[in-house]
């Protein structure tokens, strides 16, 4: 994880739109393979690009270099640079295929926008918040909640809230990765924990594992 101090605006009029408490947007990183194209627009290796900005750069390159097929505006003539970035030997390609190929060859990341905090970027895939129910001594069940810190949720605070809604003990325990914390709750807390994360923390449903 790393914090990003500035994030490009994806849409015009963003200031007037009401944002969710937590928003997750897929973005792209400028890796060595696509750098020869995007460096023309001031991008450096590792820079984060939202989809709109990335497509604007590709569109500008095609139009500046007059690569649009005059007899078929939906087709683009591929020059050596575009062919290399797309990893193709085709001489022409439709606009949508070019965008898809360029996207797939960029690095993948996600930008998480948090209320009153700098956005967080996560490189690669973004795992959902997970619930794991285990049986302990005396056939008692406990629920381990993990992957929540990536969304800016503090372990101690989550444990306190889960303890309240479950009316049972909840504690912070070490996670599998160094420096990672999980929350352990007595009982099967999947349903109530899921509801808490969706309703109070406003985590998008896609990123909360099915309870």
PDB file of N, CA and C in Angstrom, residues 71-161:
ATOM      1  N   UNK A  71     -10.702   5.787 -44.789  1.00  0.00           N
ATOM      2  CA  UNK A  71     -11.830   5.112 -45.438  1.00  0.00           C
ATOM      3  C   UNK A  71     -12.749   4.426 -44.426  1.00  0.00           C
ATOM      4  N   UNK A  72     -12.250   4.226 -43.212  1.00  0.00           N
ATOM      5  CA  UNK A  72     -13.063   3.601 -42.164  1.00  0.00           C
ATOM      6  C   UNK A  72     -12.643   4.187 -40.831  1.00  0.00           C
ATOM      7  N   UNK A  73     -13.409   5.172 -40.342  1.00  0.00           N
ATOM      8  CA  UNK A  73     -13.039   5.909 -39.143  1.00  0.00           C
ATOM      9  C   UNK A  73     -12.997   5.024 -37.892  1.00  0.00           C
ATOM     10  N   UNK A  74     -13.592   3.839 -37.957  1.00  0.00           N
ATOM     11  CA  UNK A  74     -13.574   2.946 -36.796  1.00  0.00           C
ATOM     12  C   UNK A  74     -12.268   2.168 -36.686  1.00  0.00           C
ATOM     13  N   UNK A  75     -11.456   2.234 -37.747  1.00  0.00           N
ATOM     14  CA  UNK A  75     -10.186   1.506 -37.786  1.00  0.00           C
ATOM     15  C   UNK A  75      -9.002   2.465 -37.631  1.00  0.00           C
ATOM     16  N   UNK A  76      -7.938   1.963 -37.023  1.00  0.00           N
ATOM     17  CA  UNK A  76      -6.730   2.759 -36.814  1.00  0.00           C
ATOM     18  C   UNK A  76      -5.544   2.016 -37.425  1.00  0.00           C
ATOM     19  N   UNK A  77      -4.706   2.743 -38.129  1.00  0.00           N
ATOM     20  CA  UNK A  77      -3.473   2.166 -38.657  1.00  0.00           C
ATOM     21  C   UNK A  77      -2.443   2.118 -37.526  1.00  0.00           C
ATOM     22  N   UNK A  78      -1.873   0.965 -37.292  1.00  0.00           N
ATOM     23  CA  UNK A  78      -0.939   0.803 -36.180  1.00  0.00           C
ATOM     24  C   UNK A  78       0.487   1.098 -36.624  1.00  0.00           C
ATOM     25  N   UNK A  79       1.107   2.063 -35.983  1.00  0.00           N
ATOM     26  CA  UNK A  79       2.513   2.329 -36.253  1.00  0.00           C
ATOM     27  C   UNK A  79       3.364   1.433 -35.344  1.00  0.00           C
ATOM     28  N   UNK A  80       4.680   1.437 -35.489  1.00  0.00           N
ATOM     29  CA  UNK A  80       5.516   0.538 -34.675  1.00  0.00           C
ATOM     30  C   UNK A  80       5.328   0.700 -33.166  1.00  0.00           C
ATOM     31  N   UNK A  81       5.127   1.930 -32.709  1.00  0.00           N
ATOM     32  CA  UNK A  81       4.964   2.144 -31.272  1.00  0.00           C
ATOM     33  C   UNK A  81       3.675   1.533 -30.749  1.00  0.00           C
ATOM     34  N   UNK A  82       2.556   1.809 -31.429  1.00  0.00           N
ATOM     35  CA  UNK A  82       1.280   1.228 -31.000  1.00  0.00           C
ATOM     36  C   UNK A  82       1.309  -0.297 -31.075  1.00  0.00           C
ATOM     37  N   UNK A  83       1.894  -0.827 -32.139  1.00  0.00           N
ATOM     38  CA  UNK A  83       1.985  -2.283 -32.282  1.00  0.00           C
ATOM     39  C   UNK A  83       2.758  -2.893 -31.128  1.00  0.00           C
ATOM     40  N   UNK A  84       3.834  -2.227 -30.724  1.00  0.00           N
ATOM     41  CA  UNK A  84       4.648  -2.726 -29.621  1.00  0.00           C
ATOM     42  C   UNK A  84       3.883  -2.686 -28.301  1.00  0.00           C
ATOM     43  N   UNK A  85       3.212  -1.561 -28.046  1.00  0.00           N
ATOM     44  CA  UNK A  85       2.456  -1.417 -26.796  1.00  0.00           C
ATOM     45  C   UNK A  85       1.315  -2.426 -26.734  1.00  0.00           C
ATOM     46  N   UNK A  86       0.686  -2.699 -27.888  1.00  0.00           N
ATOM     47  CA  UNK A  86      -0.427  -3.653 -27.942  1.00  0.00           C
ATOM     48  C   UNK A  86       0.043  -5.105 -28.016  1.00  0.00           C
ATOM     49  N   UNK A  87       1.315  -5.310 -28.284  1.00  0.00           N
ATOM     50  CA  UNK A  87       1.867  -6.660 -28.458  1.00  0.00           C
ATOM     51  C   UNK A  87       1.153  -7.396 -29.602  1.00  0.00           C
ATOM     52  N   UNK A  88       1.100  -6.731 -30.763  1.00  0.00           N
ATOM     53  CA  UNK A  88       0.421  -7.319 -31.905  1.00  0.00           C
ATOM     54  C   UNK A  88       1.230  -7.067 -33.179  1.00  0.00           C
ATOM     55  N   UNK A  89       1.021  -7.929 -34.178  1.00  0.00           N
ATOM     56  CA  UNK A  89       1.641  -7.733 -35.495  1.00  0.00           C
ATOM     57  C   UNK A  89       0.631  -7.262 -36.531  1.00  0.00           C
ATOM     58  N   UNK A  90      -0.607  -7.016 -36.071  1.00  0.00           N
ATOM     59  CA  UNK A  90      -1.637  -6.529 -36.986  1.00  0.00           C
ATOM     60  C   UNK A  90      -1.266  -5.140 -37.507  1.00  0.00           C
ATOM     61  N   UNK A  91      -1.716  -4.838 -38.712  1.00  0.00           N
ATOM     62  CA  UNK A  91      -1.446  -3.535 -39.317  1.00  0.00           C
ATOM     63  C   UNK A  91      -2.510  -2.504 -38.955  1.00  0.00           C
ATOM     64  N   UNK A  92      -3.711  -2.991 -38.658  1.00  0.00           N
ATOM     65  CA  UNK A  92      -4.809  -2.109 -38.251  1.00  0.00           C
ATOM     66  C   UNK A  92      -5.568  -2.751 -37.099  1.00  0.00           C
ATOM     67  N   UNK A  93      -6.354  -1.927 -36.422  1.00  0.00           N
ATOM     68  CA  UNK A  93      -7.181  -2.438 -35.315  1.00  0.00           C
ATOM     69  C   UNK A  93      -8.293  -1.434 -35.040  1.00  0.00           C
ATOM     70  N   UNK A  94      -9.457  -1.900 -34.567  1.00  0.00           N
ATOM     71  CA  UNK A  94     -10.528  -0.973 -34.199  1.00  0.00           C
ATOM     72  C   UNK A  94     -10.183  -0.246 -32.899  1.00  0.00           C
ATOM     73  N   UNK A  95     -10.792   0.909 -32.712  1.00  0.00           N
ATOM     74  CA  UNK A  95     -10.514   1.734 -31.532  1.00  0.00           C
ATOM     75  C   UNK A  95     -10.683   0.953 -30.227  1.00  0.00           C
ATOM     76  N   UNK A  96     -11.797   0.229 -30.092  1.00  0.00           N
ATOM     77  CA  UNK A  96     -12.065  -0.452 -28.825  1.00  0.00           C
ATOM     78  C   UNK A  96     -11.018  -1.518 -28.519  1.00  0.00           C
ATOM     79  N   UNK A  97     -10.529  -2.195 -29.566  1.00  0.00           N
ATOM     80  CA  UNK A  97      -9.505  -3.211 -29.353  1.00  0.00           C
ATOM     81  C   UNK A  97      -8.191  -2.583 -28.897  1.00  0.00           C
ATOM     82  N   UNK A  98      -7.871  -1.430 -29.462  1.00  0.00           N
ATOM     83  CA  UNK A  98      -6.653  -0.725 -29.060  1.00  0.00           C
ATOM     84  C   UNK A  98      -6.720  -0.367 -27.577  1.00  0.00           C
ATOM     85  N   UNK A  99      -7.852   0.193 -27.154  1.00  0.00           N
ATOM     86  CA  UNK A  99      -7.997   0.580 -25.750  1.00  0.00           C
ATOM     87  C   UNK A  99      -7.899  -0.635 -24.828  1.00  0.00           C
ATOM     88  N   UNK A 100      -8.552  -1.720 -25.220  1.00  0.00           N
ATOM     89  CA  UNK A 100      -8.527  -2.920 -24.393  1.00  0.00           C
ATOM     90  C   UNK A 100      -7.124  -3.505 -24.283  1.00  0.00           C
ATOM     91  N   UNK A 101      -6.409  -3.521 -25.402  1.00  0.00           N
ATOM     92  CA  UNK A 101      -5.054  -4.085 -25.415  1.00  0.00           C
ATOM     93  C   UNK A 101      -4.104  -3.235 -24.570  1.00  0.00           C
ATOM     94  N   UNK A 102      -4.200  -1.921 -24.737  1.00  0.00           N
ATOM     95  CA  UNK A 102      -3.321  -1.034 -23.980  1.00  0.00           C
ATOM     96  C   UNK A 102      -3.602  -1.181 -22.481  1.00  0.00           C
ATOM     97  N   UNK A 103      -4.885  -1.221 -22.120  1.00  0.00           N
ATOM     98  CA  UNK A 103      -5.256  -1.406 -20.713  1.00  0.00           C
ATOM     99  C   UNK A 103      -4.673  -2.696 -20.152  1.00  0.00           C
ATOM    100  N   UNK A 104      -4.824  -3.770 -20.911  1.00  0.00           N
ATOM    101  CA  UNK A 104      -4.377  -5.079 -20.416  1.00  0.00           C
ATOM    102  C   UNK A 104      -2.867  -5.146 -20.254  1.00  0.00           C
ATOM    103  N   UNK A 105      -2.134  -4.288 -20.978  1.00  0.00           N
ATOM    104  CA  UNK A 105      -0.683  -4.302 -20.882  1.00  0.00           C
ATOM    105  C   UNK A 105      -0.135  -3.290 -19.879  1.00  0.00           C
ATOM    106  N   UNK A 106      -1.020  -2.463 -19.330  1.00  0.00           N
ATOM    107  CA  UNK A 106      -0.622  -1.592 -18.220  1.00  0.00           C
ATOM    108  C   UNK A 106      -0.607  -2.406 -16.930  1.00  0.00           C
ATOM    109  N   UNK A 107       0.016  -1.867 -15.907  1.00  0.00           N
ATOM    110  CA  UNK A 107      -0.088  -2.488 -14.601  1.00  0.00           C
ATOM    111  C   UNK A 107      -1.477  -2.252 -14.040  1.00  0.00           C
ATOM    112  N   UNK A 108      -1.946  -3.159 -13.208  1.00  0.00           N
ATOM    113  CA  UNK A 108      -3.289  -3.059 -12.640  1.00  0.00           C
ATOM    114  C   UNK A 108      -3.206  -2.558 -11.202  1.00  0.00           C
ATOM    115  N   UNK A 109      -4.107  -1.657 -10.847  1.00  0.00           N
ATOM    116  CA  UNK A 109      -4.171  -1.208  -9.457  1.00  0.00           C
ATOM    117  C   UNK A 109      -5.582  -0.697  -9.154  1.00  0.00           C
ATOM    118  N   UNK A 110      -5.820  -0.435  -7.887  1.00  0.00           N
ATOM    119  CA  UNK A 110      -7.101   0.117  -7.454  1.00  0.00           C
ATOM    120  C   UNK A 110      -6.841   1.337  -6.591  1.00  0.00           C
ATOM    121  N   UNK A 111      -7.692   2.348  -6.744  1.00  0.00           N
ATOM    122  CA  UNK A 111      -7.601   3.556  -5.921  1.00  0.00           C
ATOM    123  C   UNK A 111      -8.800   3.571  -4.978  1.00  0.00           C
ATOM    124  N   UNK A 112      -8.511   3.622  -3.681  1.00  0.00           N
ATOM    125  CA  UNK A 112      -9.561   3.652  -2.663  1.00  0.00           C
ATOM    126  C   UNK A 112      -9.634   5.055  -2.094  1.00  0.00           C
ATOM    127  N   UNK A 113     -10.776   5.721  -2.285  1.00  0.00           N
ATOM    128  CA  UNK A 113     -10.971   7.071  -1.776  1.00  0.00           C
ATOM    129  C   UNK A 113     -11.692   6.996  -0.440  1.00  0.00           C
ATOM    130  N   UNK A 114     -11.061   7.539   0.589  1.00  0.00           N
ATOM    131  CA  UNK A 114     -11.589   7.500   1.946  1.00  0.00           C
ATOM    132  C   UNK A 114     -12.021   8.901   2.381  1.00  0.00           C
ATOM    133  N   UNK A 115     -13.038   9.002   3.231  1.00  0.00           N
ATOM    134  CA  UNK A 115     -13.460  10.322   3.703  1.00  0.00           C
ATOM    135  C   UNK A 115     -12.381  10.971   4.563  1.00  0.00           C
ATOM    136  N   UNK A 116     -12.038  12.225   4.231  1.00  0.00           N
ATOM    137  CA  UNK A 116     -11.090  13.023   5.021  1.00  0.00           C
ATOM    138  C   UNK A 116      -9.700  12.415   5.100  1.00  0.00           C
ATOM    139  N   UNK A 117      -9.329  11.587   4.126  1.00  0.00           N
ATOM    140  CA  UNK A 117      -7.988  11.004   4.111  1.00  0.00           C
ATOM    141  C   UNK A 117      -7.469  11.010   2.681  1.00  0.00           C
ATOM    142  N   UNK A 118      -6.145  10.893   2.544  1.00  0.00           N
ATOM    143  CA  UNK A 118      -5.577  10.764   1.211  1.00  0.00           C
ATOM    144  C   UNK A 118      -6.007   9.434   0.619  1.00  0.00           C
ATOM    145  N   UNK A 119      -6.207   9.372  -0.705  1.00  0.00           N
ATOM    146  CA  UNK A 119      -6.540   8.092  -1.336  1.00  0.00           C
ATOM    147  C   UNK A 119      -5.423   7.071  -1.135  1.00  0.00           C
ATOM    148  N   UNK A 120      -5.785   5.804  -1.203  1.00  0.00           N
ATOM    149  CA  UNK A 120      -4.840   4.705  -1.075  1.00  0.00           C
ATOM    150  C   UNK A 120      -4.828   3.950  -2.398  1.00  0.00           C
ATOM    151  N   UNK A 121      -3.655   3.559  -2.844  1.00  0.00           N
ATOM    152  CA  UNK A 121      -3.581   2.723  -4.037  1.00  0.00           C
ATOM    153  C   UNK A 121      -3.114   1.336  -3.656  1.00  0.00           C
ATOM    154  N   UNK A 122      -3.717   0.350  -4.295  1.00  0.00           N
ATOM    155  CA  UNK A 122      -3.359  -1.045  -4.078  1.00  0.00           C
ATOM    156  C   UNK A 122      -2.954  -1.619  -5.427  1.00  0.00           C
ATOM    157  N   UNK A 123      -1.716  -2.045  -5.556  1.00  0.00           N
ATOM    158  CA  UNK A 123      -1.252  -2.612  -6.818  1.00  0.00           C
ATOM    159  C   UNK A 123      -1.701  -4.066  -6.935  1.00  0.00           C
ATOM    160  N   UNK A 124      -2.038  -4.465  -8.151  1.00  0.00           N
ATOM    161  CA  UNK A 124      -2.498  -5.826  -8.378  1.00  0.00           C
ATOM    162  C   UNK A 124      -3.978  -5.960  -8.050  1.00  0.00           C
ATOM    163  N   UNK A 125      -4.387  -7.139  -7.624  1.00  0.00           N
ATOM    164  CA  UNK A 125      -5.791  -7.390  -7.301  1.00  0.00           C
ATOM    165  C   UNK A 125      -6.139  -6.831  -5.929  1.00  0.00           C
ATOM    166  N   UNK A 126      -7.408  -6.508  -5.745  1.00  0.00           N
ATOM    167  CA  UNK A 126      -7.903  -5.995  -4.464  1.00  0.00           C
ATOM    168  C   UNK A 126      -8.764  -7.070  -3.807  1.00  0.00           C
ATOM    169  N   UNK A 127      -8.246  -7.745  -2.780  1.00  0.00           N
ATOM    170  CA  UNK A 127      -9.016  -8.815  -2.141  1.00  0.00           C
ATOM    171  C   UNK A 127     -10.162  -8.244  -1.311  1.00  0.00           C
ATOM    172  N   UNK A 128     -11.295  -8.925  -1.270  1.00  0.00           N
ATOM    173  CA  UNK A 128     -12.408  -8.454  -0.445  1.00  0.00           C
ATOM    174  C   UNK A 128     -12.151  -8.718   1.034  1.00  0.00           C
ATOM    175  N   UNK A 129     -12.921  -8.074   1.875  1.00  0.00           N
ATOM    176  CA  UNK A 129     -12.871  -8.368   3.312  1.00  0.00           C
ATOM    177  C   UNK A 129     -13.415  -9.780   3.512  1.00  0.00           C
ATOM    178  N   UNK A 130     -12.671 -10.592   4.244  1.00  0.00           N
ATOM    179  CA  UNK A 130     -12.997 -12.007   4.382  1.00  0.00           C
ATOM    180  C   UNK A 130     -13.482 -12.355   5.785  1.00  0.00           C
ATOM    181  N   UNK A 131     -14.355 -13.376   5.852  1.00  0.00           N
ATOM    182  CA  UNK A 131     -14.815 -13.919   7.139  1.00  0.00           C
ATOM    183  C   UNK A 131     -14.509 -15.415   7.152  1.00  0.00           C
ATOM    184  N   UNK A 132     -13.833 -15.859   8.189  1.00  0.00           N
ATOM    185  CA  UNK A 132     -13.510 -17.280   8.318  1.00  0.00           C
ATOM    186  C   UNK A 132     -13.990 -17.783   9.670  1.00  0.00           C
ATOM    187  N   UNK A 133     -14.894 -18.764   9.648  1.00  0.00           N
ATOM    188  CA  UNK A 133     -15.427 -19.336  10.884  1.00  0.00           C
ATOM    189  C   UNK A 133     -14.637 -20.594  11.230  1.00  0.00           C
ATOM    190  N   UNK A 134     -14.150 -20.639  12.468  1.00  0.00           N
ATOM    191  CA  UNK A 134     -13.383 -21.798  12.934  1.00  0.00           C
ATOM    192  C   UNK A 134     -14.002 -22.339  14.216  1.00  0.00           C
ATOM    193  N   UNK A 135     -13.782 -23.623  14.442  1.00  0.00           N
ATOM    194  CA  UNK A 135     -14.239 -24.244  15.685  1.00  0.00           C
ATOM    195  C   UNK A 135     -13.069 -24.357  16.645  1.00  0.00           C
ATOM    196  N   UNK A 136     -13.309 -23.984  17.883  1.00  0.00           N
ATOM    197  CA  UNK A 136     -12.282 -24.053  18.906  1.00  0.00           C
ATOM    198  C   UNK A 136     -12.675 -25.069  19.981  1.00  0.00           C
ATOM    199  N   UNK A 137     -11.961 -25.085  21.072  1.00  0.00           N
ATOM    200  CA  UNK A 137     -12.220 -26.028  22.162  1.00  0.00           C
ATOM    201  C   UNK A 137     -13.668 -25.969  22.619  1.00  0.00           C
ATOM    202  N   UNK A 138     -14.263 -27.140  22.816  1.00  0.00           N
ATOM    203  CA  UNK A 138     -15.650 -27.202  23.266  1.00  0.00           C
ATOM    204  C   UNK A 138     -16.645 -26.924  22.162  1.00  0.00           C
ATOM    205  N   UNK A 139     -16.191 -27.071  20.911  1.00  0.00           N
ATOM    206  CA  UNK A 139     -17.056 -26.889  19.743  1.00  0.00           C
ATOM    207  C   UNK A 139     -17.576 -25.450  19.608  1.00  0.00           C
ATOM    208  N   UNK A 140     -16.873 -24.514  20.242  1.00  0.00           N
ATOM    209  CA  UNK A 140     -17.278 -23.113  20.144  1.00  0.00           C
ATOM    210  C   UNK A 140     -16.762 -22.523  18.836  1.00  0.00           C
ATOM    211  N   UNK A 141     -17.555 -21.645  18.257  1.00  0.00           N
ATOM    212  CA  UNK A 141     -17.178 -21.023  16.996  1.00  0.00           C
ATOM    213  C   UNK A 141     -16.584 -19.630  17.221  1.00  0.00           C
ATOM    214  N   UNK A 142     -15.624 -19.300  16.379  1.00  0.00           N
ATOM    215  CA  UNK A 142     -15.096 -17.936  16.348  1.00  0.00           C
ATOM    216  C   UNK A 142     -15.037 -17.501  14.886  1.00  0.00           C
ATOM    217  N   UNK A 143     -15.111 -16.203  14.669  1.00  0.00           N
ATOM    218  CA  UNK A 143     -15.029 -15.652  13.309  1.00  0.00           C
ATOM    219  C   UNK A 143     -13.807 -14.753  13.214  1.00  0.00           C
ATOM    220  N   UNK A 144     -12.998 -15.006  12.195  1.00  0.00           N
ATOM    221  CA  UNK A 144     -11.817 -14.170  11.948  1.00  0.00           C
ATOM    222  C   UNK A 144     -12.128 -13.257  10.758  1.00  0.00           C
ATOM    223  N   UNK A 145     -12.036 -11.968  10.996  1.00  0.00           N
ATOM    224  CA  UNK A 145     -12.283 -10.970   9.952  1.00  0.00           C
ATOM    225  C   UNK A 145     -10.931 -10.437   9.480  1.00  0.00           C
ATOM    226  N   UNK A 146     -10.704 -10.461   8.167  1.00  0.00           N
ATOM    227  CA  UNK A 146      -9.405 -10.035   7.632  1.00  0.00           C
ATOM    228  C   UNK A 146      -9.570  -9.154   6.389  1.00  0.00           C
ATOM    229  N   UNK A 147      -8.484  -8.545   5.980  1.00  0.00           N
ATOM    230  CA  UNK A 147      -8.398  -7.697   4.776  1.00  0.00           C
ATOM    231  C   UNK A 147      -9.145  -6.371   4.900  1.00  0.00           C
ATOM    232  N   UNK A 148      -9.501  -5.961   6.096  1.00  0.00           N
ATOM    233  CA  UNK A 148     -10.249  -4.709   6.260  1.00  0.00           C
ATOM    234  C   UNK A 148      -9.346  -3.485   6.326  1.00  0.00           C
ATOM    235  N   UNK A 149      -8.100  -3.662   6.761  1.00  0.00           N
ATOM    236  CA  UNK A 149      -7.209  -2.506   6.919  1.00  0.00           C
ATOM    237  C   UNK A 149      -6.918  -1.816   5.592  1.00  0.00           C
ATOM    238  N   UNK A 150      -6.977  -2.568   4.527  1.00  0.00           N
ATOM    239  CA  UNK A 150      -6.715  -2.020   3.194  1.00  0.00           C
ATOM    240  C   UNK A 150      -7.731  -0.938   2.833  1.00  0.00           C
ATOM    241  N   UNK A 151      -8.897  -0.952   3.517  1.00  0.00           N
ATOM    242  CA  UNK A 151      -9.945   0.040   3.276  1.00  0.00           C
ATOM    243  C   UNK A 151      -9.914   1.158   4.318  1.00  0.00           C
ATOM    244  N   UNK A 152      -8.799   1.261   5.040  1.00  0.00           N
ATOM    245  CA  UNK A 152      -8.645   2.336   6.018  1.00  0.00           C
ATOM    246  C   UNK A 152      -9.368   2.099   7.329  1.00  0.00           C
ATOM    247  N   UNK A 153      -9.805   0.870   7.590  1.00  0.00           N
ATOM    248  CA  UNK A 153     -10.515   0.547   8.833  1.00  0.00           C
ATOM    249  C   UNK A 153      -9.499   0.113   9.887  1.00  0.00           C
ATOM    250  N   UNK A 154      -9.560   0.735  11.056  1.00  0.00           N
ATOM    251  CA  UNK A 154      -8.642   0.399  12.135  1.00  0.00           C
ATOM    252  C   UNK A 154      -9.142  -0.829  12.889  1.00  0.00           C
ATOM    253  N   UNK A 155      -8.219  -1.734  13.190  1.00  0.00           N
ATOM    254  CA  UNK A 155      -8.580  -3.013  13.817  1.00  0.00           C
ATOM    255  C   UNK A 155      -9.249  -2.818  15.174  1.00  0.00           C
ATOM    256  N   UNK A 156      -8.698  -1.931  15.999  1.00  0.00           N
ATOM    257  CA  UNK A 156      -9.242  -1.732  17.346  1.00  0.00           C
ATOM    258  C   UNK A 156     -10.671  -1.212  17.296  1.00  0.00           C
ATOM    259  N   UNK A 157     -10.907  -0.266  16.395  1.00  0.00           N
ATOM    260  CA  UNK A 157     -12.251   0.301  16.262  1.00  0.00           C
ATOM    261  C   UNK A 157     -13.242  -0.755  15.776  1.00  0.00           C
ATOM    262  N   UNK A 158     -12.845  -1.558  14.781  1.00  0.00           N
ATOM    263  CA  UNK A 158     -13.725  -2.595  14.261  1.00  0.00           C
ATOM    264  C   UNK A 158     -14.038  -3.629  15.332  1.00  0.00           C
ATOM    265  N   UNK A 159     -13.042  -3.999  16.117  1.00  0.00           N
ATOM    266  CA  UNK A 159     -13.256  -4.974  17.198  1.00  0.00           C
ATOM    267  C   UNK A 159     -14.282  -4.453  18.204  1.00  0.00           C
ATOM    268  N   UNK A 160     -14.182  -3.180  18.545  1.00  0.00           N
ATOM    269  CA  UNK A 160     -15.127  -2.594  19.501  1.00  0.00           C
ATOM    270  C   UNK A 160     -16.548  -2.601  18.953  1.00  0.00           C
ATOM    271  N   UNK A 161     -16.698  -2.255  17.676  1.00  0.00           N
ATOM    272  CA  UNK A 161     -18.035  -2.224  17.084  1.00  0.00           C
ATOM    273  C   UNK A 161     -18.621  -3.629  16.948  1.00  0.00           C
TER     274      UNK A 161
END
